[in-house]
CSV table of C-alpha atoms in Angstrom, one decimal:
chain,number,residue,atom,x,y,z
A,1,MET,CA,9.3,-17.8,-19.2
A,2,LYS,CA,6.2,-16.1,-17.9
A,3,LYS,CA,3.9,-13.5,-20.0
A,4,LEU,CA,3.1,-10.9,-17.3
A,5,LEU,CA,0.6,-8.3,-17.9
A,6,ILE,CA,0.8,-4.9,-16.1
A,7,ILE,CA,-2.5,-3.1,-16.1
A,8,GLY,CA,-1.7,0.5,-16.0
A,9,GLY,CA,1.9,-0.4,-16.8
A,10,TYR,CA,3.2,3.1,-17.8
A,11,GLY,CA,1.5,4.6,-14.8
A,12,ASN,CA,2.8,5.9,-11.5
A,13,PHE,CA,3.1,2.2,-9.8
A,14,GLY,CA,3.1,0.2,-12.9
A,15,SER,CA,6.1,2.0,-14.5
A,16,HIS,CA,8.3,1.3,-11.0
A,17,ILE,CA,6.9,-2.4,-11.3
A,18,ALA,CA,7.8,-2.6,-14.8
A,19,HIS,CA,11.3,-1.4,-14.6
A,20,LYS,CA,12.0,-3.8,-11.8
A,21,LEU,CA,10.8,-7.1,-13.6
A,22,ALA,CA,12.1,-6.0,-17.0
A,23,ALA,CA,15.5,-7.3,-15.7
A,24,ASP,CA,14.1,-10.6,-14.8
A,25,ALA,CA,14.8,-13.2,-17.6
A,26,LYS,CA,11.9,-15.4,-16.3
A,27,ILE,CA,9.3,-12.7,-17.2
A,28,SER,CA,8.0,-11.3,-20.7
A,29,LEU,CA,6.3,-8.1,-20.0
A,30,ILE,CA,2.9,-7.0,-21.7
A,31,ILE,CA,2.6,-3.1,-20.8
A,32,ALA,CA,-1.2,-2.2,-20.9
A,33,GLY,CA,-2.8,1.2,-20.8
A,34,ARG,CA,-5.8,3.2,-22.4
A,35,SER,CA,-3.2,4.7,-24.7
A,36,LEU,CA,-1.1,2.5,-27.3
A,37,GLU,CA,1.2,5.3,-28.0
A,38,LYS,CA,2.1,5.9,-24.4
A,39,ALA,CA,2.5,2.1,-23.8
A,40,ALA,CA,4.9,1.7,-26.7
A,41,ALA,CA,6.9,4.8,-25.7
A,42,PHE,CA,7.2,3.4,-22.2
A,43,CYS,CA,8.3,0.1,-23.6
A,44,ARG,CA,11.1,1.8,-25.4
A,45,THR,CA,12.6,3.0,-22.0
A,46,LEU,CA,12.7,-0.4,-20.4
A,47,LYS,CA,16.1,-2.3,-20.3
A,48,ALA,CA,14.1,-5.5,-20.7
A,49,ILE,CA,16.0,-9.1,-21.2
A,50,ASN,CA,12.9,-10.1,-23.0
A,51,PRO,CA,11.6,-7.6,-25.6
A,52,PRO,CA,8.2,-5.9,-23.8
A,53,GLN,CA,5.0,-5.8,-25.7
A,54,ALA,CA,2.8,-2.7,-25.7
A,55,THR,CA,-1.0,-3.0,-26.0
A,56,GLN,CA,-4.3,-0.9,-25.6
A,57,LEU,CA,-6.5,-2.1,-22.8
A,58,ASP,CA,-9.6,-0.5,-21.0
A,59,ILE,CA,-10.6,-2.8,-18.0
A,60,ASN,CA,-14.3,-1.0,-18.5
A,61,SER,CA,-14.5,-2.1,-22.1
A,62,GLY,CA,-14.0,-5.4,-23.7
A,63,PHE,CA,-11.6,-6.5,-21.1
A,64,GLU,CA,-12.4,-10.3,-21.1
A,65,GLN,CA,-11.8,-10.6,-24.7
A,66,SER,CA,-8.6,-8.4,-24.5
A,67,LEU,CA,-7.3,-10.7,-21.8
A,68,ALA,CA,-8.2,-14.0,-23.6
A,69,ALA,CA,-6.4,-12.4,-26.8
A,70,LEU,CA,-3.1,-11.4,-24.8
A,71,ALA,CA,-3.3,-14.9,-22.8
A,72,PRO,CA,-0.8,-13.9,-20.0
A,73,ASP,CA,0.1,-16.2,-17.0
A,74,ILE,CA,0.1,-13.4,-14.3
A,75,VAL,CA,-1.7,-10.0,-14.2
A,76,ILE,CA,-0.8,-7.1,-12.0
A,77,HIS,CA,-3.6,-4.8,-11.7
A,78,THR,CA,-2.3,-1.1,-10.7
A,79,SER,CA,-5.0,1.0,-12.3
A,80,GLY,CA,-6.9,2.5,-9.2
A,81,PRO,CA,-8.8,3.9,-7.8
A,82,PHE,CA,-10.1,0.8,-6.5
A,83,GLN,CA,-12.7,2.3,-4.0
A,84,ALA,CA,-15.1,2.3,-7.0
A,85,GLN,CA,-14.2,-1.0,-8.6
A,86,ASP,CA,-15.8,-4.3,-8.6
A,87,TYR,CA,-14.0,-7.5,-9.3
A,88,THR,CA,-14.5,-7.5,-13.2
A,89,VAL,CA,-10.8,-7.7,-13.6
A,90,ALA,CA,-10.1,-10.5,-11.2
A,91,GLN,CA,-12.8,-12.5,-12.2
A,92,ALA,CA,-11.9,-12.5,-15.7
A,93,CYS,CA,-8.3,-13.7,-14.6
A,94,VAL,CA,-9.7,-16.4,-12.8
A,95,ALA,CA,-11.9,-17.5,-15.8
A,96,GLN,CA,-8.9,-17.1,-18.0
A,97,GLY,CA,-6.7,-19.2,-15.8
A,98,CYS,CA,-4.1,-16.7,-14.9
A,99,HIS,CA,-2.7,-15.6,-11.6
A,100,TYR,CA,-3.9,-12.1,-10.1
A,101,ILE,CA,-2.2,-9.5,-8.1
A,102,ASP,CA,-3.3,-5.9,-7.3
A,103,LEU,CA,-1.9,-3.0,-5.3
A,104,ALA,CA,-5.5,-2.0,-4.2
A,105,ASP,CA,-6.1,0.2,-1.2
A,106,GLY,CA,-9.9,0.3,-1.2
A,107,ARG,CA,-11.0,-1.2,2.2
A,108,GLU,CA,-13.9,-3.1,0.9
A,109,PHE,CA,-12.2,-4.3,-2.3
A,110,VAL,CA,-9.3,-6.1,-0.4
A,111,ALA,CA,-11.4,-7.3,2.5
A,112,ASN,CA,-13.9,-9.2,0.4
A,113,ILE,CA,-11.5,-10.4,-2.2
A,114,ASP,CA,-12.1,-13.8,-0.7
A,115,THR,CA,-15.6,-14.1,-2.3
A,116,LEU,CA,-13.6,-15.2,-5.2
A,117,HIS,CA,-11.7,-17.9,-3.4
A,118,GLU,CA,-13.5,-21.0,-4.4
A,119,ALA,CA,-13.5,-20.0,-8.0
A,120,ALA,CA,-9.7,-19.3,-7.8
A,121,LEU,CA,-9.3,-22.9,-5.9
A,122,ALA,CA,-11.1,-24.4,-8.9
A,123,ARG,CA,-8.9,-22.8,-11.6
A,124,ASN,CA,-5.7,-23.2,-9.4
A,125,VAL,CA,-4.8,-19.7,-9.6
A,126,ALA,CA,-3.7,-17.2,-6.8
A,127,VAL,CA,-5.7,-14.2,-6.3
A,128,ILE,CA,-4.1,-11.8,-4.2
A,129,SER,CA,-5.5,-8.2,-3.2
A,130,GLY,CA,-3.7,-5.4,-1.6
A,131,ALA,CA,0.0,-6.0,-2.5
A,132,SER,CA,1.2,-2.9,-1.3
A,133,SER,CA,2.4,-1.3,1.9
A,134,VAL,CA,-1.0,-1.8,3.4
A,135,PRO,CA,-1.8,-4.5,4.5
A,136,CYS,CA,1.3,-6.5,3.3
A,137,LEU,CA,4.3,-4.4,4.9
A,138,SER,CA,2.0,-3.2,8.0
A,139,SER,CA,1.2,-7.0,8.8
A,140,ALA,CA,4.5,-8.1,8.1
A,141,VAL,CA,5.9,-5.7,10.7
A,142,ILE,CA,3.4,-7.0,13.2
A,143,ASP,CA,4.0,-10.5,12.5
A,144,HIS,CA,7.7,-10.0,12.9
A,145,TYR,CA,7.4,-8.5,16.3
A,146,ARG,CA,4.5,-10.3,17.7
A,147,ALA,CA,6.5,-13.3,19.2
A,148,GLN,CA,8.4,-10.7,21.4
A,149,PHE,CA,5.2,-9.4,23.0
A,150,ARG,CA,3.3,-11.7,25.6
A,151,GLU,CA,0.4,-9.5,24.6
A,152,ILE,CA,0.4,-6.5,22.2
A,153,GLU,CA,-2.1,-3.9,23.2
A,154,THR,CA,-1.9,-1.1,20.6
A,155,VAL,CA,-0.5,-0.4,17.1
A,156,ASP,CA,0.0,3.0,16.1
A,157,TYR,CA,1.4,3.5,12.4
A,158,GLY,CA,1.5,5.6,9.4
A,159,ILE,CA,3.0,6.8,6.2
A,160,SER,CA,4.5,10.3,5.3
A,161,THR,CA,4.9,11.0,1.6
A,162,ALA,CA,7.5,13.2,0.1
A,163,GLN,CA,6.7,16.4,-1.4
A,164,ARG,CA,8.6,15.5,-4.5
A,165,THR,CA,7.6,12.3,-5.0
A,166,HIS,CA,4.0,12.8,-6.6
A,167,GLN,CA,1.2,10.5,-6.3
A,168,GLY,CA,-0.7,9.9,-9.4
A,169,LEU,CA,-4.0,11.2,-10.3
A,170,ALA,CA,-5.9,7.9,-9.3
A,171,THR,CA,-4.0,7.6,-5.9
A,172,THR,CA,-4.9,11.2,-5.0
A,173,ALA,CA,-8.5,10.7,-6.0
A,174,ALA,CA,-8.7,7.6,-4.0
A,175,ALA,CA,-7.2,9.4,-0.8
A,176,LEU,CA,-9.4,12.4,-1.1
A,177,SER,CA,-12.8,10.0,-1.6
A,178,TYR,CA,-12.9,9.5,2.1
A,179,ALA,CA,-12.0,13.0,3.5
A,180,GLY,CA,-14.6,14.0,5.9
A,181,GLN,CA,-16.3,10.7,5.4
A,182,PRO,CA,-16.9,8.3,8.6
A,183,LEU,CA,-14.8,5.5,8.6
A,184,THR,CA,-14.2,2.6,11.6
A,185,THR,CA,-11.5,1.6,13.3
A,186,LEU,CA,-10.8,-0.6,16.5
A,187,ARG,CA,-10.6,1.4,19.6
A,188,ASP,CA,-10.7,0.0,23.3
A,189,LEU,CA,-12.0,-3.4,21.7
A,190,ARG,CA,-15.0,-1.5,20.1
A,191,MET,CA,-15.1,-0.5,16.3
A,192,THR,CA,-15.4,3.2,16.7
A,193,THR,CA,-16.4,5.7,14.1
A,194,VAL,CA,-13.5,8.4,13.1
A,195,TYR,CA,-13.4,10.7,10.1
A,196,GLY,CA,-11.2,10.7,7.2
A,197,TRP,CA,-8.2,13.4,6.9
A,198,GLN,CA,-9.3,14.5,10.5
A,199,ASP,CA,-7.7,13.9,14.1
A,200,MET,CA,-4.5,15.9,13.1
A,201,ARG,CA,-1.5,14.7,15.3
A,202,ALA,CA,2.3,14.6,14.9
A,203,HIS,CA,5.1,11.9,14.6
A,204,THR,CA,8.7,12.5,14.8
A,205,TYR,CA,10.6,10.4,12.3
A,206,PRO,CA,14.4,9.8,12.4
A,207,GLU,CA,16.1,12.0,9.8
A,208,LEU,CA,12.8,13.4,8.9
A,209,GLY,CA,11.7,15.1,12.1
A,210,GLN,CA,8.2,15.9,12.8
A,211,ARG,CA,5.7,15.2,10.3
A,212,TRP,CA,1.8,15.7,10.5
A,213,LEU,CA,-0.6,12.6,9.9
A,214,CYS,CA,-4.5,12.5,9.9
A,215,ASN,CA,-6.9,9.5,9.6
A,216,CYS,CA,-7.2,7.4,6.5
A,217,ASP,CA,-9.2,4.6,5.4
A,218,ILE,CA,-7.1,1.4,4.4
A,219,PRO,CA,-7.9,-2.2,4.3
A,220,ASP,CA,-6.0,-3.1,7.5
A,221,LEU,CA,-8.7,-1.5,9.6
A,222,ASP,CA,-11.6,-3.9,8.2
A,223,LEU,CA,-12.9,-6.6,10.6
A,224,LYS,CA,-12.2,-9.2,8.3
A,225,LEU,CA,-8.3,-8.3,8.2
A,226,PHE,CA,-6.4,-7.2,11.5
A,227,VAL,CA,-9.2,-7.4,13.9
A,228,THR,CA,-9.6,-11.0,12.9
A,229,ARG,CA,-6.0,-11.7,12.4
A,230,TYR,CA,-4.7,-10.0,15.7
A,231,PRO,CA,-7.5,-10.5,18.2
A,232,GLU,CA,-5.3,-9.7,21.1
A,233,ILE,CA,-4.9,-6.1,19.9
A,234,ASP,CA,-7.4,-3.8,21.3
A,235,ARG,CA,-6.4,-0.6,19.4
A,236,PHE,CA,-5.3,0.2,15.8
A,237,LYS,CA,-4.5,3.7,14.7
A,238,PHE,CA,-3.3,4.5,11.2
A,239,GLY,CA,-2.5,7.9,9.7
A,240,ALA,CA,-1.0,9.3,6.5
A,241,GLY,CA,0.0,12.8,5.7
A,242,THR,CA,1.9,15.0,3.4
A,243,GLU,CA,5.5,16.5,4.1
A,244,LEU,CA,4.5,20.1,4.3
A,245,PRO,CA,2.4,21.0,7.3
A,246,LEU,CA,0.7,23.8,5.4
A,247,LEU,CA,-0.7,21.1,2.7
A,248,GLN,CA,-1.6,18.9,5.7
A,249,LEU,CA,-3.5,21.6,7.3
A,250,GLY,CA,-5.1,22.6,4.3
A,251,LEU,CA,-6.5,19.0,3.5
A,252,TRP,CA,-7.5,18.7,7.0
A,253,SER,CA,-9.5,22.0,6.7
A,254,LEU,CA,-11.3,20.8,3.3
A,255,SER,CA,-12.1,17.7,5.0
A,256,TRP,CA,-14.7,19.3,7.3
A,257,LEU,CA,-16.4,20.7,4.1
A,258,VAL,CA,-17.5,17.1,3.5
A,259,ARG,CA,-18.1,16.4,7.2
A,260,TRP,CA,-20.5,19.3,7.4
A,261,GLY,CA,-22.3,18.4,4.2
A,262,ILE,CA,-21.3,21.5,2.3
A,263,ILE,CA,-19.9,19.5,-0.4
A,264,LYS,CA,-20.5,15.6,-1.3
A,265,SER,CA,-16.8,14.5,-1.7
A,266,LEU,CA,-13.2,16.1,-2.4
A,267,ALA,CA,-12.5,13.4,-5.1
A,268,PRO,CA,-13.8,15.4,-8.2
A,269,TYR,CA,-11.2,18.1,-7.1
A,270,ALA,CA,-8.4,15.7,-7.3
A,271,ALA,CA,-6.7,17.2,-10.3
A,272,LYS,CA,-7.0,20.6,-9.3
A,273,LEU,CA,-5.6,20.0,-5.6
A,274,LEU,CA,-2.7,18.0,-7.2
A,275,ASN,CA,-1.8,20.7,-9.4
A,276,ILE,CA,-1.7,23.0,-6.3
A,277,ALA,CA,0.3,20.7,-4.4
A,278,VAL,CA,3.0,20.5,-7.1
A,279,LYS,CA,3.6,24.2,-6.8
A,280,PHE,CA,5.0,23.6,-3.3
A,281,ASP,CA,7.7,21.2,-4.5
A,282,ARG,CA,10.5,23.9,-3.9
A,283,PHE,CA,9.8,23.8,-0.2
A,284,GLY,CA,9.6,20.0,0.1
A,285,THR,CA,12.1,17.0,-0.3
A,286,ALA,CA,12.1,13.6,-1.9
A,287,ASN,CA,12.1,12.0,1.5
A,288,SER,CA,9.2,9.9,2.9
A,289,GLY,CA,8.7,7.6,6.0
A,290,PHE,CA,6.7,4.4,7.3
A,291,HIS,CA,6.6,4.0,11.0
A,292,MET,CA,4.7,1.4,13.5
A,293,VAL,CA,4.8,1.6,17.1
A,294,LEU,CA,3.8,-1.4,18.8
A,295,LYS,CA,2.9,-1.2,22.6
A,296,GLY,CA,2.0,-4.0,25.0
A,297,ILE,CA,3.4,-6.6,27.7
A,298,ASP,CA,6.4,-8.7,27.7
A,299,ALA,CA,6.9,-12.3,29.2
A,300,GLN,CA,7.6,-10.9,32.5
A,301,HIS,CA,4.6,-8.8,32.5
A,302,GLN,CA,6.4,-5.5,32.1
A,303,ARG,CA,5.6,-2.8,29.8
A,304,MET,CA,7.2,-3.1,26.2
A,305,GLN,CA,7.4,-0.9,23.2
A,306,ARG,CA,8.9,-1.3,19.7
A,307,ARG,CA,9.5,1.3,17.1
A,308,PHE,CA,9.8,0.6,13.5
A,309,HIS,CA,10.7,3.3,10.8
A,310,LEU,CA,11.7,2.8,7.2
A,311,ILE,CA,13.0,6.1,5.9
A,312,ALA,CA,13.2,6.2,2.3
A,313,ARG,CA,15.2,8.9,0.5
A,314,SER,CA,16.0,10.2,-3.2
A,315,GLY,CA,12.4,9.8,-4.2
A,316,HIS,CA,12.4,6.0,-3.7
A,317,GLY,CA,9.3,6.1,-1.5
A,318,PRO,CA,6.9,4.9,-4.1
A,319,LEU,CA,8.8,1.8,-4.7
A,320,ILE,CA,7.9,0.4,-1.1
A,321,PRO,CA,4.2,-0.2,-2.0
A,322,CYS,CA,5.3,-1.8,-5.4
A,323,MET,CA,7.7,-4.2,-3.8
A,324,PRO,CA,5.1,-7.0,-2.8
A,325,ALA,CA,3.5,-7.2,-6.4
A,326,ILE,CA,7.3,-7.5,-7.7
A,327,ILE,CA,8.0,-10.2,-5.2
A,328,LEU,CA,4.9,-12.3,-5.6
A,329,ALA,CA,5.4,-12.1,-9.6
A,330,GLN,CA,8.7,-13.3,-9.6
A,331,ARG,CA,7.9,-16.2,-7.2
A,332,LEU,CA,5.0,-17.0,-9.3
A,333,ALA,CA,7.4,-16.9,-12.5
A,334,ARG,CA,9.7,-19.4,-10.7
A,335,HIS,CA,6.9,-21.8,-9.6
A,336,GLU,CA,7.6,-21.3,-6.3
A,337,ALA,CA,4.6,-22.0,-3.7
A,338,ILE,CA,1.8,-19.6,-3.4
A,339,ALA,CA,-1.2,-21.5,-2.8
A,340,ALA,CA,-4.2,-21.3,-5.1
A,341,GLY,CA,-7.1,-19.3,-3.7
A,342,ALA,CA,-8.4,-15.6,-3.2
A,343,ARG,CA,-7.0,-13.5,-0.1
A,344,PRO,CA,-5.6,-10.3,1.1
A,345,CYS,CA,-1.9,-9.9,0.9
A,346,MET,CA,-1.0,-10.9,4.5
A,347,GLY,CA,1.5,-13.5,5.7
A,348,LEU,CA,2.9,-14.1,2.3
A,349,ILE,CA,6.0,-11.9,2.6
A,350,THR,CA,8.1,-11.8,5.7
A,351,LEU,CA,9.5,-8.4,6.9
A,352,PRO,CA,13.2,-9.5,6.2
A,353,ASP,CA,12.2,-10.8,2.7
A,354,TYR,CA,10.6,-7.6,2.0
A,355,LEU,CA,13.5,-5.3,3.2
A,356,ALA,CA,16.0,-7.6,1.4
A,357,ALA,CA,14.1,-6.6,-1.8
A,358,LEU,CA,14.5,-2.8,-0.8
A,359,SER,CA,18.0,-3.1,0.2
A,360,ASP,CA,19.6,-1.6,-3.2
A,361,LEU,CA,17.5,1.5,-2.7
A,362,ASP,CA,18.3,4.7,-0.8
A,363,MET,CA,16.4,3.7,2.3
A,364,THR,CA,17.3,3.2,6.2
A,365,VAL,CA,15.6,0.8,8.6
A,366,TYR,CA,15.4,1.9,12.4
A,367,GLU,CA,14.6,0.0,15.2
A,368,ASN,CA,13.7,1.7,18.3
A,369,ASN,CA,15.0,4.7,16.7
A,370,GLN,CA,18.5,3.3,15.9
A,371,PRO,CA,19.7,2.7,12.2
A,372,ILE,CA,20.3,-1.3,11.7
A,373,ASN,CA,21.0,-3.5,8.9
A,374,TRP,CA,17.7,-5.1,7.8
A,375,ALA,CA,19.5,-8.6,8.3
A,376,ASN,CA,19.8,-7.5,11.9
A,377,LEU,CA,16.1,-7.1,13.0
A,378,SER,CA,15.5,-8.4,16.4
A,379,THR,CA,14.0,-11.8,16.5
């Protein structure tokens, strides 16, 4: 049995991960957060095979000492935003000799995790960053369809969140931190500057209909990730958005205040904007979607397109980004082969394995706009 520490264990993503792993006989959970009372209360809600432990922990104060006292075998770090964090937590895990997984969405944070590679190798531990929808699921989709193309030319993808499945405050602050800010992405074989939460466009999802998306900064777009991993692709375009067009339009409008220099950042207003968004719940649903459209040429030099959609209902959308950490933690608990070293979470989980882990949830996979069983994905 492995001791698994979840930092932010009673938070938005941490709680989903904890509920899933509580049923694993190979894992003994340690639920950590700044409030011991909240951690203990959450532990009482878990249907755990092995009794969970609650602990107070602050990654900004005495973390190394706390980690040494807890002596976990595996750490899952869910406490964002990661855009403003350094590698203190990961470095402490390496020094302690425990495996480390995070759900980071910070571009530079995930892209530069390889700076810990040699140290992780020396301690024979795995350090995995970005175990989330991006870059784990997004790279798994590209990897799955890549062999069907002679050459993939463009990848256009995005995430539309459900109105009634709320993001946590840290996730909201992270998303707002790059609103109106310049960010780079590959366009026509050149790294091109675009602006966060701008370039508003629509995508039509099966079941969901039309949803609006804007530019977001994600690890995938960094030169060290998708541009290097998929050198044949000359254009990546990612967007994210809210379910309700009015809220999306409002966020797009506010991003101009940052771009024009009227305010420095929207991140300090995260709590207020999140409270406003909640008031619109009556007009939304609990249904969200992920999509990816790959275009290129096939072996016969004919134009080719693959459309992948994952539609989540019943508020199950937030479980999609949690699944990589769950899968990897279970593999580590069973001593399955995960190479030591530090790396972004790409190439570690295949698309069929990812979808199989979601198969008991209220979700449907669409390939070229037709609903299919995940096991029947084209090969």
